[in-house]
Amino acid sequence: MTVPTACVIGWPIRHSRSPVIHRYWLRSLGIQGDYVAKAVEPEWIDAFLRDFAGSGLVGGNVTVPYKEAAFAAVAECEAVARALKAVNTLWLEGGKLFGGNTDAHGFLANLDERAPAWSSAGGRAVVLGAGGAARAVVWALAQRGFDIVVVNRTRDRAEALVNVAPRIEVDDWRSLSGRLKDAALLVNTTSLGMTGQPTLAIDLRPLPETAVVNDLVYAPLETGLLAQARARDLVVVDGLGMLLHQAVPGFERWFGDRPTVTAELRDLVAADIEGR
Ligand code: NAP
């Protein structure tokens, strides 16, 4: 007997922690199922998505670089995926491929869990970066009523985010310190600070003492940005919770139970990231 099986697709896919997360939930909820990583080469992605309904899989996650290709391939998608023009979660309904995007949900759920008062006063959020992750972040922040300033190395990419949500401004790195002065939240969505990438050179001294600092980078868990914010006694939130929370809606769609992000799961994935 084959068990219901979901997957994560990407290229490359070796780095993905999604199998660790979903297999933990399958085990802890006692569900007969499986979750596998599939490396799909770029020349095969269109065919893979077109034939998904006949693959025997119940659904899956989509990671870099295929979120836009998945958006283009689905028959129907949720409003958030339409707004972001990117799909990270696939499922089947009536033999048709459906798509959603749970990155914005994961981002908000992580902050709600780790810094419960983070959005109660609203205000200004400064977002560093303008790639795929930034798109989900600005959309999510707009849902909570924030004014948003996007700062990115390539200004054109930041300008392209202005249409994602209302009240988004773009500014340059050289103006950053002035922008931090009254920021309620600083979010790093660049890959700077990630293992193997250059460090994020930033001076957090202008931030108000009530500011919250969130890094989407989760390898390492404690980035230079978070260490600097912690040294200033600011509220800090790492990126691991976003990774865990974005996985919840997909699991529920494929396997029927809504799973919980537990401390045990966090430790398990943190150990995997840290090679323990
Ligand atoms: P992406 O689309 O490739 O965007 C990368 C961003 O980083 C761009 O804004 C890029 O600026 C900037 N950047 C890269 N190298 C830079 C450098 N040397 N100097 C200045 N800026 C630089 O990637 P993404 O998918 O948005 O992911 C970004 C990061 O978020 C990654 O570290 C990823 O692991 C993390 N992430 C975490 C989660 C989570 O669940 N915690 C979810 C999604 C992503 P330019 O536009 O100028 O190139």
mmCIF file of C-alpha atoms and ligand atoms in Angstrom:
data_model
loop_
_atom_site.group_PDB
_atom_site.id
_atom_site.type_symbol
_atom_site.label_atom_id
_atom_site.label_comp_id
_atom_site.label_asym_id
_atom_site.label_seq_id
_atom_site.Cartn_x
_atom_site.Cartn_y
_atom_site.Cartn_z
ATOM 1 C CA MET A 1 0.000 0.000 0.000
ATOM 2 C CA THR A 2 1.355 3.442 -0.879
ATOM 3 C CA VAL A 3 0.822 6.195 1.650
ATOM 4 C CA PRO A 4 -0.214 9.803 0.826
ATOM 5 C CA THR A 5 2.995 11.560 -0.125
ATOM 6 C CA ALA A 6 3.807 15.251 -0.509
ATOM 7 C CA CYS A 7 7.056 16.759 -1.739
ATOM 8 C CA VAL A 8 9.202 19.847 -1.936
ATOM 9 C CA ILE A 9 10.561 20.800 -5.338
ATOM 10 C CA GLY A 10 13.473 23.108 -6.065
ATOM 11 C CA TRP A 11 16.873 23.256 -7.743
ATOM 12 C CA PRO A 12 19.043 22.547 -5.866
ATOM 13 C CA ILE A 13 17.002 20.965 -3.055
ATOM 14 C CA ARG A 14 19.638 19.442 -0.745
ATOM 15 C CA HIS A 15 19.486 22.440 1.639
ATOM 16 C CA SER A 16 15.716 22.128 2.235
ATOM 17 C CA ARG A 17 14.598 21.484 5.818
ATOM 18 C CA SER A 18 10.991 20.845 4.757
ATOM 19 C CA PRO A 19 11.313 17.017 4.936
ATOM 20 C CA VAL A 20 12.539 17.280 8.557
ATOM 21 C CA ILE A 21 9.555 19.480 9.470
ATOM 22 C CA HIS A 22 6.803 17.478 7.736
ATOM 23 C CA ARG A 23 8.157 14.071 8.759
ATOM 24 C CA TYR A 24 8.250 15.263 12.376
ATOM 25 C CA TRP A 25 4.555 16.178 12.164
ATOM 26 C CA LEU A 26 3.638 12.924 10.393
ATOM 27 C CA ARG A 27 5.402 11.002 13.174
ATOM 28 C CA SER A 28 4.059 13.010 16.084
ATOM 29 C CA LEU A 29 0.469 13.005 14.777
ATOM 30 C CA GLY A 30 0.629 9.269 13.943
ATOM 31 C CA ILE A 31 -0.294 9.852 10.278
ATOM 32 C CA GLN A 32 0.609 7.246 7.658
ATOM 33 C CA GLY A 33 2.198 9.447 5.036
ATOM 34 C CA ASP A 34 5.480 10.638 3.627
ATOM 35 C CA TYR A 35 7.176 13.823 2.482
ATOM 36 C CA VAL A 36 10.065 13.751 0.029
ATOM 37 C CA ALA A 37 12.491 16.231 -1.540
ATOM 38 C CA LYS A 38 12.591 16.283 -5.337
ATOM 39 C CA ALA A 39 15.334 18.013 -7.258
ATOM 40 C CA VAL A 40 13.703 19.048 -10.529
ATOM 41 C CA GLU A 41 16.074 20.258 -13.231
ATOM 42 C CA PRO A 42 15.076 23.538 -14.893
ATOM 43 C CA GLU A 43 14.360 21.845 -18.249
ATOM 44 C CA TRP A 44 11.812 19.537 -16.555
ATOM 45 C CA ILE A 45 9.921 21.961 -14.298
ATOM 46 C CA ASP A 46 7.149 22.845 -16.788
ATOM 47 C CA ALA A 47 6.443 19.176 -17.528
ATOM 48 C CA PHE A 48 6.616 18.269 -13.814
ATOM 49 C CA LEU A 49 4.003 20.891 -12.911
ATOM 50 C CA ARG A 50 1.803 20.118 -15.936
ATOM 51 C CA ASP A 51 1.718 16.412 -15.030
ATOM 52 C CA PHE A 52 1.453 16.902 -11.253
ATOM 53 C CA ALA A 53 -2.122 15.583 -11.034
ATOM 54 C CA GLY A 54 -0.969 12.249 -12.477
ATOM 55 C CA SER A 55 2.156 11.973 -10.328
ATOM 56 C CA GLY A 56 0.513 10.222 -7.362
ATOM 57 C CA LEU A 57 1.587 13.032 -5.024
ATOM 58 C CA VAL A 58 -1.060 14.748 -2.878
ATOM 59 C CA GLY A 59 0.662 18.138 -3.066
ATOM 60 C CA GLY A 60 3.869 19.873 -2.290
ATOM 61 C CA ASN A 61 5.982 22.884 -1.487
ATOM 62 C CA VAL A 62 7.814 24.911 -4.072
ATOM 63 C CA THR A 63 11.099 26.615 -3.318
ATOM 64 C CA VAL A 64 13.738 28.633 -5.160
ATOM 65 C CA PRO A 65 13.774 29.076 -8.158
ATOM 66 C CA TYR A 66 10.313 27.752 -9.075
ATOM 67 C CA LYS A 67 7.737 29.839 -7.179
ATOM 68 C CA GLU A 68 6.932 31.973 -10.250
ATOM 69 C CA ALA A 69 6.784 28.917 -12.534
ATOM 70 C CA ALA A 70 4.339 27.300 -10.103
ATOM 71 C CA PHE A 71 2.195 30.443 -10.104
ATOM 72 C CA ALA A 72 2.050 30.278 -13.900
ATOM 73 C CA ALA A 73 1.203 26.553 -13.876
ATOM 74 C CA VAL A 74 -1.695 26.338 -11.389
ATOM 75 C CA ALA A 75 -5.313 26.223 -12.542
ATOM 76 C CA GLU A 76 -6.489 28.275 -9.545
ATOM 77 C CA CYS A 77 -4.750 30.133 -6.760
ATOM 78 C CA GLU A 78 -5.455 31.975 -3.523
ATOM 79 C CA ALA A 79 -5.615 35.786 -3.417
ATOM 80 C CA VAL A 80 -2.291 36.079 -1.583
ATOM 81 C CA ALA A 81 -0.471 34.026 -4.242
ATOM 82 C CA ARG A 82 -2.061 36.198 -6.918
ATOM 83 C CA ALA A 83 -0.870 39.347 -5.132
ATOM 84 C CA LEU A 84 2.665 37.947 -4.815
ATOM 85 C CA LYS A 85 2.677 36.286 -8.274
ATOM 86 C CA ALA A 86 4.382 33.350 -6.577
ATOM 87 C CA VAL A 87 3.170 29.942 -5.344
ATOM 88 C CA ASN A 88 4.957 27.978 -2.597
ATOM 89 C CA THR A 89 2.242 25.427 -1.797
ATOM 90 C CA LEU A 90 0.483 23.075 -4.232
ATOM 91 C CA TRP A 91 -2.505 20.810 -3.755
ATOM 92 C CA LEU A 92 -5.100 19.042 -5.899
ATOM 93 C CA GLU A 93 -8.829 19.696 -6.016
ATOM 94 C CA GLY A 94 -11.024 17.739 -8.438
ATOM 95 C CA GLY A 95 -7.928 16.694 -10.370
ATOM 96 C CA LYS A 96 -6.825 20.315 -10.825
ATOM 97 C CA LEU A 97 -3.638 21.899 -9.481
ATOM 98 C CA PHE A 98 -4.239 24.673 -6.922
ATOM 99 C CA GLY A 99 -1.641 27.043 -5.459
ATOM 100 C CA GLY A 100 -1.198 29.200 -2.388
ATOM 101 C CA ASN A 101 1.559 31.224 -0.794
ATOM 102 C CA THR A 102 2.186 30.741 2.920
ATOM 103 C CA ASP A 103 5.340 32.898 3.291
ATOM 104 C CA ALA A 104 3.363 35.957 4.458
ATOM 105 C CA HIS A 105 1.466 33.782 6.956
ATOM 106 C CA GLY A 106 4.763 32.319 8.221
ATOM 107 C CA PHE A 107 6.314 35.742 8.608
ATOM 108 C CA LEU A 108 3.362 37.099 10.635
ATOM 109 C CA ALA A 109 2.886 33.961 12.739
ATOM 110 C CA ASN A 110 6.590 33.972 13.694
ATOM 111 C CA LEU A 111 6.476 37.580 14.904
ATOM 112 C CA ASP A 112 3.129 37.013 16.655
ATOM 113 C CA GLU A 113 4.639 34.057 18.512
ATOM 114 C CA ARG A 114 8.077 35.463 19.380
ATOM 115 C CA ALA A 115 7.228 39.156 19.919
ATOM 116 C CA PRO A 116 3.464 39.218 20.648
ATOM 117 C CA ALA A 117 3.161 43.029 20.911
ATOM 118 C CA TRP A 118 5.149 43.731 17.738
ATOM 119 C CA SER A 119 2.291 45.116 15.641
ATOM 120 C CA SER A 120 0.031 46.599 18.320
ATOM 121 C CA ALA A 121 1.280 50.180 17.889
ATOM 122 C CA GLY A 122 1.850 49.975 14.110
ATOM 123 C CA GLY A 123 4.143 52.676 12.730
ATOM 124 C CA ARG A 124 6.996 52.331 10.272
ATOM 125 C CA ALA A 125 8.729 49.167 9.191
ATOM 126 C CA VAL A 126 12.075 49.269 7.388
ATOM 127 C CA VAL A 127 12.570 46.299 5.055
ATOM 128 C CA LEU A 128 16.072 45.539 3.760
ATOM 129 C CA GLY A 129 16.013 43.701 0.424
ATOM 130 C CA ALA A 130 13.568 43.429 -2.457
ATOM 131 C CA GLY A 131 13.699 39.804 -3.619
ATOM 132 C CA GLY A 132 11.023 37.112 -3.396
ATOM 133 C CA ALA A 133 10.964 37.036 0.406
ATOM 134 C CA ALA A 134 10.629 40.830 0.614
ATOM 135 C CA ARG A 135 7.522 40.666 -1.566
ATOM 136 C CA ALA A 136 5.748 38.424 0.951
ATOM 137 C CA VAL A 137 7.005 40.534 3.870
ATOM 138 C CA VAL A 138 5.759 43.879 2.545
ATOM 139 C CA TRP A 139 2.387 42.350 1.652
ATOM 140 C CA ALA A 140 2.103 40.928 5.168
ATOM 141 C CA LEU A 141 3.167 44.186 6.851
ATOM 142 C CA ALA A 142 0.571 46.101 4.848
ATOM 143 C CA GLN A 143 -2.108 43.709 6.203
ATOM 144 C CA ARG A 144 -1.122 44.889 9.694
ATOM 145 C CA GLY A 145 -1.299 48.576 8.668
ATOM 146 C CA PHE A 146 2.417 49.425 8.687
ATOM 147 C CA ASP A 147 3.993 52.222 6.666
ATOM 148 C CA ILE A 148 6.866 50.535 4.854
ATOM 149 C CA VAL A 149 10.247 51.710 3.626
ATOM 150 C CA VAL A 150 12.121 49.329 1.334
ATOM 151 C CA VAL A 151 15.897 49.705 1.028
ATOM 152 C CA ASN A 152 17.701 47.550 -1.522
ATOM 153 C CA ARG A 153 21.049 47.473 -3.308
ATOM 154 C CA THR A 154 19.263 47.503 -6.687
ATOM 155 C CA ARG A 155 16.784 50.351 -6.539
ATOM 156 C CA ASP A 156 14.715 49.165 -9.531
ATOM 157 C CA ARG A 157 13.870 45.944 -7.722
ATOM 158 C CA ALA A 158 12.672 47.921 -4.702
ATOM 159 C CA GLU A 159 10.564 50.178 -6.955
ATOM 160 C CA ALA A 160 8.879 47.049 -8.315
ATOM 161 C CA LEU A 161 7.513 46.292 -4.820
ATOM 162 C CA VAL A 162 5.558 49.531 -4.607
ATOM 163 C CA ASN A 163 2.594 47.951 -6.400
ATOM 164 C CA VAL A 164 2.351 45.015 -3.992
ATOM 165 C CA ALA A 165 0.638 47.022 -1.253
ATOM 166 C CA PRO A 166 -0.257 50.598 -0.280
ATOM 167 C CA ARG A 167 2.034 52.942 1.689
ATOM 168 C CA ILE A 168 5.379 51.598 0.477
ATOM 169 C CA GLU A 169 8.292 53.984 -0.060
ATOM 170 C CA VAL A 170 11.731 53.260 -1.476
ATOM 171 C CA ASP A 171 14.951 54.722 -0.147
ATOM 172 C CA ASP A 172 18.716 54.268 -0.535
ATOM 173 C CA TRP A 173 21.216 52.588 1.799
ATOM 174 C CA ARG A 174 22.877 55.935 2.472
ATOM 175 C CA SER A 175 19.587 57.238 3.993
ATOM 176 C CA LEU A 176 19.154 54.160 6.177
ATOM 177 C CA SER A 177 20.286 55.622 9.462
ATOM 178 C CA GLY A 178 17.709 58.463 9.187
ATOM 179 C CA ARG A 179 14.998 55.902 8.354
ATOM 180 C CA LEU A 180 15.861 53.773 11.391
ATOM 181 C CA LYS A 181 15.301 56.665 13.833
ATOM 182 C CA ASP A 182 11.552 56.192 14.112
ATOM 183 C CA ALA A 183 11.225 52.578 12.940
ATOM 184 C CA ALA A 184 9.058 50.201 14.970
ATOM 185 C CA LEU A 185 10.406 47.193 13.077
ATOM 186 C CA LEU A 186 13.503 46.341 11.033
ATOM 187 C CA VAL A 187 13.390 43.237 8.840
ATOM 188 C CA ASN A 188 16.340 41.821 6.908
ATOM 189 C CA THR A 189 15.129 39.964 3.816
ATOM 190 C CA THR A 190 18.495 40.066 2.016
ATOM 191 C CA SER A 191 20.747 37.037 1.984
ATOM 192 C CA LEU A 192 23.476 39.065 3.722
ATOM 193 C CA GLY A 193 24.565 37.458 6.968
ATOM 194 C CA MET A 194 23.762 33.954 5.729
ATOM 195 C CA THR A 195 26.502 31.332 6.030
ATOM 196 C CA GLY A 196 28.818 31.785 3.047
ATOM 197 C CA GLN A 197 27.470 35.257 2.185
ATOM 198 C CA PRO A 198 28.946 38.680 3.024
ATOM 199 C CA THR A 199 27.959 40.171 6.381
ATOM 200 C CA LEU A 200 25.225 42.788 6.660
ATOM 201 C CA ALA A 201 27.065 45.991 7.529
ATOM 202 C CA ILE A 202 24.602 48.120 9.461
ATOM 203 C CA ASP A 203 24.665 50.368 12.518
ATOM 204 C CA LEU A 204 21.593 49.798 14.686
ATOM 205 C CA ARG A 205 22.311 52.651 17.098
ATOM 206 C CA PRO A 206 19.688 55.001 15.561
ATOM 207 C CA LEU A 207 16.829 52.502 16.209
ATOM 208 C CA PRO A 208 14.441 53.425 19.045
ATOM 209 C CA GLU A 209 14.792 51.226 22.139
ATOM 210 C CA THR A 210 11.268 49.861 21.526
ATOM 211 C CA ALA A 211 12.142 48.560 18.045
ATOM 212 C CA VAL A 212 11.830 44.904 17.056
ATOM 213 C CA VAL A 213 14.518 43.393 14.784
ATOM 214 C CA ASN A 214 13.725 40.357 12.623
ATOM 215 C CA ASP A 215 16.153 38.508 10.360
ATOM 216 C CA LEU A 216 14.723 36.125 7.757
ATOM 217 C CA VAL A 217 18.130 34.472 7.492
ATOM 218 C CA TYR A 218 18.083 31.328 9.674
ATOM 219 C CA ALA A 219 21.486 29.798 8.884
ATOM 220 C CA PRO A 220 23.123 30.737 11.165
ATOM 221 C CA LEU A 221 20.279 31.141 13.654
ATOM 222 C CA GLU A 222 22.041 33.994 15.449
ATOM 223 C CA THR A 223 23.118 36.367 12.678
ATOM 224 C CA GLY A 224 25.392 39.382 13.144
ATOM 225 C CA LEU A 225 22.302 41.587 12.833
ATOM 226 C CA LEU A 226 20.511 39.811 15.678
ATOM 227 C CA ALA A 227 23.639 39.781 17.853
ATOM 228 C CA GLN A 228 23.983 43.542 17.425
ATOM 229 C CA ALA A 229 20.289 44.092 18.241
ATOM 230 C CA ARG A 230 20.513 41.807 21.291
ATOM 231 C CA ALA A 231 23.545 43.769 22.546
ATOM 232 C CA ARG A 232 21.285 46.840 22.463
ATOM 233 C CA ASP A 233 18.538 44.975 24.389
ATOM 234 C CA LEU A 234 16.112 45.240 21.467
ATOM 235 C CA VAL A 235 13.475 42.563 20.915
ATOM 236 C CA VAL A 236 14.927 40.121 18.362
ATOM 237 C CA VAL A 237 13.198 37.451 16.276
ATOM 238 C CA ASP A 238 15.157 34.957 14.172
ATOM 239 C CA GLY A 239 14.075 33.484 10.833
ATOM 240 C CA LEU A 240 13.541 29.866 11.884
ATOM 241 C CA GLY A 241 9.974 30.429 13.107
ATOM 242 C CA MET A 242 8.937 31.756 9.686
ATOM 243 C CA LEU A 243 10.249 28.574 8.062
ATOM 244 C CA LEU A 244 8.290 26.422 10.529
ATOM 245 C CA HIS A 245 5.031 28.396 10.437
ATOM 246 C CA GLN A 246 4.920 28.667 6.623
ATOM 247 C CA ALA A 247 4.792 24.857 6.541
ATOM 248 C CA VAL A 248 1.601 24.577 8.645
ATOM 249 C CA PRO A 249 -1.124 25.331 6.036
ATOM 250 C CA GLY A 250 0.316 22.917 3.453
ATOM 251 C CA PHE A 251 0.518 20.027 5.914
ATOM 252 C CA GLU A 252 -3.102 20.611 6.911
ATOM 253 C CA ARG A 253 -4.259 20.584 3.277
ATOM 254 C CA TRP A 254 -2.401 17.363 2.374
ATOM 255 C CA PHE A 255 -2.806 15.308 5.542
ATOM 256 C CA GLY A 256 -5.958 16.738 7.160
ATOM 257 C CA ASP A 257 -4.659 17.730 10.620
ATOM 258 C CA ARG A 258 -3.434 21.225 11.512
ATOM 259 C CA PRO A 259 0.023 20.715 13.051
ATOM 260 C CA THR A 260 1.621 22.797 15.807
ATOM 261 C CA VAL A 261 4.985 24.526 15.827
ATOM 262 C CA THR A 262 6.420 23.090 19.038
ATOM 263 C CA ALA A 263 9.661 23.828 20.921
ATOM 264 C CA GLU A 264 10.682 20.235 20.146
ATOM 265 C CA LEU A 265 10.311 20.839 16.384
ATOM 266 C CA ARG A 266 12.252 24.097 16.666
ATOM 267 C CA ASP A 267 15.093 22.274 18.448
ATOM 268 C CA LEU A 268 15.076 19.479 15.869
ATOM 269 C CA VAL A 269 15.394 21.858 12.903
ATOM 270 C CA ALA A 270 17.881 24.114 14.736
ATOM 271 C CA ALA A 271 20.064 21.039 15.353
ATOM 272 C CA ASP A 272 19.835 20.160 11.648
ATOM 273 C CA ILE A 273 20.873 23.708 10.664
ATOM 274 C CA GLU A 274 23.736 23.717 13.132
ATOM 275 C CA GLY A 275 24.856 20.229 12.084
ATOM 276 C CA ARG A 276 24.446 18.870 15.633
HETATM 277 P P1 NAP B 1 16.345 36.721 -3.597
HETATM 278 O O1 NAP B 1 15.036 36.841 -4.292
HETATM 279 O O2 NAP B 1 17.519 36.167 -4.335
HETATM 280 O O3 NAP B 1 16.743 38.191 -3.027
HETATM 281 C C1 NAP B 1 17.987 38.414 -2.437
HETATM 282 C C2 NAP B 1 18.023 39.806 -1.817
HETATM 283 O O4 NAP B 1 19.310 39.977 -1.166
HETATM 284 C C3 NAP B 1 17.922 40.953 -2.837
HETATM 285 O O5 NAP B 1 17.283 42.052 -2.241
HETATM 286 C C4 NAP B 1 19.405 41.257 -3.120
HETATM 287 O O6 NAP B 1 19.623 42.575 -3.573
HETATM 288 C C5 NAP B 1 19.978 41.104 -1.728
HETATM 289 N N1 NAP B 1 21.424 40.841 -1.796
HETATM 290 C C6 NAP B 1 22.042 39.688 -2.132
HETATM 291 N N2 NAP B 1 23.385 39.834 -2.083
HETATM 292 C C7 NAP B 1 23.610 41.131 -1.723
HETATM 293 C C8 NAP B 1 24.792 41.892 -1.505
HETATM 294 N N3 NAP B 1 26.028 41.363 -1.650
HETATM 295 N N4 NAP B 1 24.653 43.189 -1.109
HETATM 296 C C9 NAP B 1 23.436 43.740 -0.939
HETATM 297 N N5 NAP B 1 22.268 43.066 -1.142
HETATM 298 C C10 NAP B 1 22.364 41.771 -1.535
HETATM 299 O O7 NAP B 1 16.229 35.822 -2.290
HETATM 300 P P2 NAP B 1 14.939 35.600 -1.345
HETATM 301 O O8 NAP B 1 14.226 34.393 -1.784
HETATM 302 O O9 NAP B 1 14.197 36.892 -1.242
HETATM 303 O O10 NAP B 1 15.651 35.228 0.053
HETATM 304 C C11 NAP B 1 16.392 36.198 0.768
HETATM 305 C C12 NAP B 1 16.837 35.637 2.111
HETATM 306 O O11 NAP B 1 15.695 35.354 2.916
HETATM 307 C C13 NAP B 1 17.628 34.325 2.038
HETATM 308 O O12 NAP B 1 18.654 34.368 3.003
HETATM 309 C C14 NAP B 1 16.613 33.266 2.399
HETATM 310 O O13 NAP B 1 17.210 32.121 3.000
HETATM 311 C C15 NAP B 1 15.774 34.024 3.413
HETATM 312 N N6 NAP B 1 14.407 33.494 3.505
HETATM 313 C C16 NAP B 1 14.005 33.005 4.696
HETATM 314 C C17 NAP B 1 12.713 32.499 4.838
HETATM 315 C C18 NAP B 1 12.275 31.967 6.163
HETATM 316 O O14 NAP B 1 11.324 31.188 6.200
HETATM 317 N N7 NAP B 1 12.911 32.375 7.244
HETATM 318 C C19 NAP B 1 11.831 32.514 3.738
HETATM 319 C C20 NAP B 1 12.276 33.034 2.513
HETATM 320 C C21 NAP B 1 13.584 33.514 2.414
HETATM 321 P P3 NAP B 1 19.589 42.920 -5.158
HETATM 322 O O15 NAP B 1 18.143 43.034 -5.539
HETATM 323 O O16 NAP B 1 20.340 44.198 -5.253
HETATM 324 O O17 NAP B 1 20.281 41.761 -5.859
#
